[in-house]
Amino acid sequence: MGVQPNIKDPDTVRLARALAERSGNNVTETIRAGLQQASEERDDA
């Protein structure tokens, strides 16, 4: 696997953690789902 992202923006980390907690997923799963959704929406546009 290549280089892994390191999120340094505290607001982004806070949002990811809060959404993960509400969704019952871990932060990695939450970020993956968000990126997948954004990618699919872009493909549909």
JSON list of N, CA and C in Angstrom, two decimals:
[
{"chain": "A", "resi": 1, "resn": "MET", "atom": "N", "xyz": [0.85, -1.17, 0.00]},
{"chain": "A", "resi": 1, "resn": "MET", "atom": "CA", "xyz": [0.00, 0.00, 0.00]},
{"chain": "A", "resi": 1, "resn": "MET", "atom": "C", "xyz": [0.89, 1.23, 0.00]},
{"chain": "A", "resi": 2, "resn": "GLY", "atom": "N", "xyz": [0.41, 2.31, -0.58]},
{"chain": "A", "resi": 2, "resn": "GLY", "atom": "CA", "xyz": [1.17, 3.56, -0.68]},
{"chain": "A", "resi": 2, "resn": "GLY", "atom": "C", "xyz": [1.13, 4.35, 0.61]},
{"chain": "A", "resi": 3, "resn": "VAL", "atom": "N", "xyz": [1.40, 5.62, 0.48]},
{"chain": "A", "resi": 3, "resn": "VAL", "atom": "CA", "xyz": [1.43, 6.53, 1.62]},
{"chain": "A", "resi": 3, "resn": "VAL", "atom": "C", "xyz": [0.02, 6.68, 2.19]},
{"chain": "A", "resi": 4, "resn": "GLN", "atom": "N", "xyz": [-0.08, 6.66, 3.49]},
{"chain": "A", "resi": 4, "resn": "GLN", "atom": "CA", "xyz": [-1.38, 6.82, 4.15]},
{"chain": "A", "resi": 4, "resn": "GLN", "atom": "C", "xyz": [-1.59, 8.27, 4.53]},
{"chain": "A", "resi": 5, "resn": "PRO", "atom": "N", "xyz": [-2.80, 8.78, 4.35]},
{"chain": "A", "resi": 5, "resn": "PRO", "atom": "CA", "xyz": [-3.09, 10.16, 4.72]},
{"chain": "A", "resi": 5, "resn": "PRO", "atom": "C", "xyz": [-2.93, 10.39, 6.22]},
{"chain": "A", "resi": 6, "resn": "ASN", "atom": "N", "xyz": [-2.53, 11.58, 6.57]},
{"chain": "A", "resi": 6, "resn": "ASN", "atom": "CA", "xyz": [-2.43, 12.00, 7.96]},
{"chain": "A", "resi": 6, "resn": "ASN", "atom": "C", "xyz": [-3.20, 13.31, 8.07]},
{"chain": "A", "resi": 7, "resn": "ILE", "atom": "N", "xyz": [-4.38, 13.25, 8.64]},
{"chain": "A", "resi": 7, "resn": "ILE", "atom": "CA", "xyz": [-5.23, 14.43, 8.72]},
{"chain": "A", "resi": 7, "resn": "ILE", "atom": "C", "xyz": [-4.74, 15.31, 9.86]},
{"chain": "A", "resi": 8, "resn": "LYS", "atom": "N", "xyz": [-4.32, 16.52, 9.53]},
{"chain": "A", "resi": 8, "resn": "LYS", "atom": "CA", "xyz": [-3.76, 17.43, 10.52]},
{"chain": "A", "resi": 8, "resn": "LYS", "atom": "C", "xyz": [-4.71, 18.56, 10.90]},
{"chain": "A", "resi": 9, "resn": "ASP", "atom": "N", "xyz": [-5.84, 18.65, 10.22]},
{"chain": "A", "resi": 9, "resn": "ASP", "atom": "CA", "xyz": [-6.80, 19.71, 10.51]},
{"chain": "A", "resi": 9, "resn": "ASP", "atom": "C", "xyz": [-7.71, 19.27, 11.65]},
{"chain": "A", "resi": 10, "resn": "PRO", "atom": "N", "xyz": [-7.66, 19.95, 12.79]},
{"chain": "A", "resi": 10, "resn": "PRO", "atom": "CA", "xyz": [-8.44, 19.52, 13.95]},
{"chain": "A", "resi": 10, "resn": "PRO", "atom": "C", "xyz": [-9.95, 19.50, 13.70]},
{"chain": "A", "resi": 11, "resn": "ASP", "atom": "N", "xyz": [-10.47, 20.43, 12.91]},
{"chain": "A", "resi": 11, "resn": "ASP", "atom": "CA", "xyz": [-11.91, 20.44, 12.64]},
{"chain": "A", "resi": 11, "resn": "ASP", "atom": "C", "xyz": [-12.32, 19.22, 11.83]},
{"chain": "A", "resi": 12, "resn": "THR", "atom": "N", "xyz": [-11.49, 18.81, 10.88]},
{"chain": "A", "resi": 12, "resn": "THR", "atom": "CA", "xyz": [-11.79, 17.63, 10.07]},
{"chain": "A", "resi": 12, "resn": "THR", "atom": "C", "xyz": [-11.76, 16.37, 10.93]},
{"chain": "A", "resi": 13, "resn": "VAL", "atom": "N", "xyz": [-10.80, 16.27, 11.81]},
{"chain": "A", "resi": 13, "resn": "VAL", "atom": "CA", "xyz": [-10.70, 15.13, 12.71]},
{"chain": "A", "resi": 13, "resn": "VAL", "atom": "C", "xyz": [-11.92, 15.09, 13.64]},
{"chain": "A", "resi": 14, "resn": "ARG", "atom": "N", "xyz": [-12.31, 16.25, 14.17]},
{"chain": "A", "resi": 14, "resn": "ARG", "atom": "CA", "xyz": [-13.47, 16.33, 15.05]},
{"chain": "A", "resi": 14, "resn": "ARG", "atom": "C", "xyz": [-14.74, 15.89, 14.33]},
{"chain": "A", "resi": 15, "resn": "LEU", "atom": "N", "xyz": [-14.92, 16.37, 13.10]},
{"chain": "A", "resi": 15, "resn": "LEU", "atom": "CA", "xyz": [-16.10, 15.98, 12.33]},
{"chain": "A", "resi": 15, "resn": "LEU", "atom": "C", "xyz": [-16.11, 14.48, 12.04]},
{"chain": "A", "resi": 16, "resn": "ALA", "atom": "N", "xyz": [-14.97, 13.94, 11.66]},
{"chain": "A", "resi": 16, "resn": "ALA", "atom": "CA", "xyz": [-14.88, 12.51, 11.36]},
{"chain": "A", "resi": 16, "resn": "ALA", "atom": "C", "xyz": [-15.19, 11.67, 12.59]},
{"chain": "A", "resi": 17, "resn": "ARG", "atom": "N", "xyz": [-14.66, 12.06, 13.72]},
{"chain": "A", "resi": 17, "resn": "ARG", "atom": "CA", "xyz": [-14.91, 11.31, 14.96]},
{"chain": "A", "resi": 17, "resn": "ARG", "atom": "C", "xyz": [-16.36, 11.39, 15.38]},
{"chain": "A", "resi": 18, "resn": "ALA", "atom": "N", "xyz": [-16.95, 12.59, 15.26]},
{"chain": "A", "resi": 18, "resn": "ALA", "atom": "CA", "xyz": [-18.35, 12.76, 15.65]},
{"chain": "A", "resi": 18, "resn": "ALA", "atom": "C", "xyz": [-19.26, 11.94, 14.74]},
{"chain": "A", "resi": 19, "resn": "LEU", "atom": "N", "xyz": [-19.03, 11.96, 13.45]},
{"chain": "A", "resi": 19, "resn": "LEU", "atom": "CA", "xyz": [-19.85, 11.18, 12.53]},
{"chain": "A", "resi": 19, "resn": "LEU", "atom": "C", "xyz": [-19.66, 9.69, 12.76]},
{"chain": "A", "resi": 20, "resn": "ALA", "atom": "N", "xyz": [-18.42, 9.28, 13.01]},
{"chain": "A", "resi": 20, "resn": "ALA", "atom": "CA", "xyz": [-18.15, 7.87, 13.28]},
{"chain": "A", "resi": 20, "resn": "ALA", "atom": "C", "xyz": [-18.91, 7.41, 14.52]},
{"chain": "A", "resi": 21, "resn": "GLU", "atom": "N", "xyz": [-18.91, 8.22, 15.54]},
{"chain": "A", "resi": 21, "resn": "GLU", "atom": "CA", "xyz": [-19.62, 7.86, 16.77]},
{"chain": "A", "resi": 21, "resn": "GLU", "atom": "C", "xyz": [-21.12, 7.73, 16.52]},
{"chain": "A", "resi": 22, "resn": "ARG", "atom": "N", "xyz": [-21.68, 8.67, 15.78]},
{"chain": "A", "resi": 22, "resn": "ARG", "atom": "CA", "xyz": [-23.12, 8.63, 15.49]},
{"chain": "A", "resi": 22, "resn": "ARG", "atom": "C", "xyz": [-23.49, 7.46, 14.59]},
{"chain": "A", "resi": 23, "resn": "SER", "atom": "N", "xyz": [-22.59, 7.08, 13.69]},
{"chain": "A", "resi": 23, "resn": "SER", "atom": "CA", "xyz": [-22.91, 6.02, 12.74]},
{"chain": "A", "resi": 23, "resn": "SER", "atom": "C", "xyz": [-22.58, 4.63, 13.28]},
{"chain": "A", "resi": 24, "resn": "GLY", "atom": "N", "xyz": [-21.80, 4.59, 14.36]},
{"chain": "A", "resi": 24, "resn": "GLY", "atom": "CA", "xyz": [-21.41, 3.30, 14.92]},
{"chain": "A", "resi": 24, "resn": "GLY", "atom": "C", "xyz": [-20.25, 2.64, 14.19]},
{"chain": "A", "resi": 25, "resn": "ASN", "atom": "N", "xyz": [-19.60, 3.40, 13.32]},
{"chain": "A", "resi": 25, "resn": "ASN", "atom": "CA", "xyz": [-18.44, 2.88, 12.59]},
{"chain": "A", "resi": 25, "resn": "ASN", "atom": "C", "xyz": [-17.17, 3.50, 13.16]},
{"chain": "A", "resi": 26, "resn": "ASN", "atom": "N", "xyz": [-16.02, 2.94, 12.76]},
{"chain": "A", "resi": 26, "resn": "ASN", "atom": "CA", "xyz": [-14.79, 3.58, 13.16]},
{"chain": "A", "resi": 26, "resn": "ASN", "atom": "C", "xyz": [-14.48, 4.73, 12.19]},
{"chain": "A", "resi": 27, "resn": "VAL", "atom": "N", "xyz": [-13.48, 5.53, 12.50]},
{"chain": "A", "resi": 27, "resn": "VAL", "atom": "CA", "xyz": [-13.17, 6.71, 11.70]},
{"chain": "A", "resi": 27, "resn": "VAL", "atom": "C", "xyz": [-12.78, 6.32, 10.28]},
{"chain": "A", "resi": 28, "resn": "THR", "atom": "N", "xyz": [-12.00, 5.27, 10.12]},
{"chain": "A", "resi": 28, "resn": "THR", "atom": "CA", "xyz": [-11.58, 4.84, 8.78]},
{"chain": "A", "resi": 28, "resn": "THR", "atom": "C", "xyz": [-12.78, 4.47, 7.93]},
{"chain": "A", "resi": 29, "resn": "GLU", "atom": "N", "xyz": [-13.70, 3.69, 8.49]},
{"chain": "A", "resi": 29, "resn": "GLU", "atom": "CA", "xyz": [-14.90, 3.30, 7.74]},
{"chain": "A", "resi": 29, "resn": "GLU", "atom": "C", "xyz": [-15.74, 4.52, 7.38]},
{"chain": "A", "resi": 30, "resn": "THR", "atom": "N", "xyz": [-15.82, 5.45, 8.31]},
{"chain": "A", "resi": 30, "resn": "THR", "atom": "CA", "xyz": [-16.61, 6.66, 8.09]},
{"chain": "A", "resi": 30, "resn": "THR", "atom": "C", "xyz": [-16.02, 7.50, 6.97]},
{"chain": "A", "resi": 31, "resn": "ILE", "atom": "N", "xyz": [-14.72, 7.68, 6.98]},
{"chain": "A", "resi": 31, "resn": "ILE", "atom": "CA", "xyz": [-14.06, 8.46, 5.93]},
{"chain": "A", "resi": 31, "resn": "ILE", "atom": "C", "xyz": [-14.19, 7.75, 4.59]},
{"chain": "A", "resi": 32, "resn": "ARG", "atom": "N", "xyz": [-14.01, 6.43, 4.58]},
{"chain": "A", "resi": 32, "resn": "ARG", "atom": "CA", "xyz": [-14.14, 5.66, 3.34]},
{"chain": "A", "resi": 32, "resn": "ARG", "atom": "C", "xyz": [-15.54, 5.82, 2.76]},
{"chain": "A", "resi": 33, "resn": "ALA", "atom": "N", "xyz": [-16.57, 5.71, 3.61]},
{"chain": "A", "resi": 33, "resn": "ALA", "atom": "CA", "xyz": [-17.95, 5.84, 3.14]},
{"chain": "A", "resi": 33, "resn": "ALA", "atom": "C", "xyz": [-18.20, 7.23, 2.57]},
{"chain": "A", "resi": 34, "resn": "GLY", "atom": "N", "xyz": [-17.68, 8.25, 3.23]},
{"chain": "A", "resi": 34, "resn": "GLY", "atom": "CA", "xyz": [-17.86, 9.61, 2.74]},
{"chain": "A", "resi": 34, "resn": "GLY", "atom": "C", "xyz": [-17.18, 9.84, 1.41]},
{"chain": "A", "resi": 35, "resn": "LEU", "atom": "N", "xyz": [-15.98, 9.31, 1.26]},
{"chain": "A", "resi": 35, "resn": "LEU", "atom": "CA", "xyz": [-15.27, 9.43, -0.01]},
{"chain": "A", "resi": 35, "resn": "LEU", "atom": "C", "xyz": [-15.97, 8.66, -1.11]},
{"chain": "A", "resi": 36, "resn": "GLN", "atom": "N", "xyz": [-16.47, 7.49, -0.78]},
{"chain": "A", "resi": 36, "resn": "GLN", "atom": "CA", "xyz": [-17.20, 6.69, -1.77]},
{"chain": "A", "resi": 36, "resn": "GLN", "atom": "C", "xyz": [-18.45, 7.42, -2.23]},
{"chain": "A", "resi": 37, "resn": "GLN", "atom": "N", "xyz": [-19.19, 7.99, -1.28]},
{"chain": "A", "resi": 37, "resn": "GLN", "atom": "CA", "xyz": [-20.40, 8.72, -1.62]},
{"chain": "A", "resi": 37, "resn": "GLN", "atom": "C", "xyz": [-20.08, 9.93, -2.49]},
{"chain": "A", "resi": 38, "resn": "ALA", "atom": "N", "xyz": [-19.05, 10.67, -2.14]},
{"chain": "A", "resi": 38, "resn": "ALA", "atom": "CA", "xyz": [-18.67, 11.84, -2.93]},
{"chain": "A", "resi": 38, "resn": "ALA", "atom": "C", "xyz": [-18.24, 11.44, -4.33]},
{"chain": "A", "resi": 39, "resn": "SER", "atom": "N", "xyz": [-17.53, 10.33, -4.44]},
{"chain": "A", "resi": 39, "resn": "SER", "atom": "CA", "xyz": [-17.09, 9.84, -5.75]},
{"chain": "A", "resi": 39, "resn": "SER", "atom": "C", "xyz": [-18.28, 9.45, -6.61]},
{"chain": "A", "resi": 40, "resn": "GLU", "atom": "N", "xyz": [-19.24, 8.75, -6.01]},
{"chain": "A", "resi": 40, "resn": "GLU", "atom": "CA", "xyz": [-20.43, 8.32, -6.76]},
{"chain": "A", "resi": 40, "resn": "GLU", "atom": "C", "xyz": [-21.26, 9.53, -7.19]},
{"chain": "A", "resi": 41, "resn": "GLU", "atom": "N", "xyz": [-21.39, 10.51, -6.32]},
{"chain": "A", "resi": 41, "resn": "GLU", "atom": "CA", "xyz": [-22.15, 11.71, -6.68]},
{"chain": "A", "resi": 41, "resn": "GLU", "atom": "C", "xyz": [-21.48, 12.46, -7.82]},
{"chain": "A", "resi": 42, "resn": "ARG", "atom": "N", "xyz": [-20.17, 12.49, -7.81]},
{"chain": "A", "resi": 42, "resn": "ARG", "atom": "CA", "xyz": [-19.42, 13.18, -8.88]},
{"chain": "A", "resi": 42, "resn": "ARG", "atom": "C", "xyz": [-19.59, 12.43, -10.19]},
{"chain": "A", "resi": 43, "resn": "ASP", "atom": "N", "xyz": [-19.59, 11.09, -10.12]},
{"chain": "A", "resi": 43, "resn": "ASP", "atom": "CA", "xyz": [-19.76, 10.28, -11.33]},
{"chain": "A", "resi": 43, "resn": "ASP", "atom": "C", "xyz": [-21.16, 10.46, -11.92]},
{"chain": "A", "resi": 44, "resn": "ASP", "atom": "N", "xyz": [-22.15, 10.68, -11.04]},
{"chain": "A", "resi": 44, "resn": "ASP", "atom": "CA", "xyz": [-23.53, 10.86, -11.51]},
{"chain": "A", "resi": 44, "resn": "ASP", "atom": "C", "xyz": [-23.78, 12.24, -12.10]},
{"chain": "A", "resi": 45, "resn": "ALA", "atom": "N", "xyz": [-22.91, 13.18, -11.79]},
{"chain": "A", "resi": 45, "resn": "ALA", "atom": "CA", "xyz": [-23.12, 14.57, -12.26]},
{"chain": "A", "resi": 45, "resn": "ALA", "atom": "C", "xyz": [-22.81, 14.73, -13.72]}
]
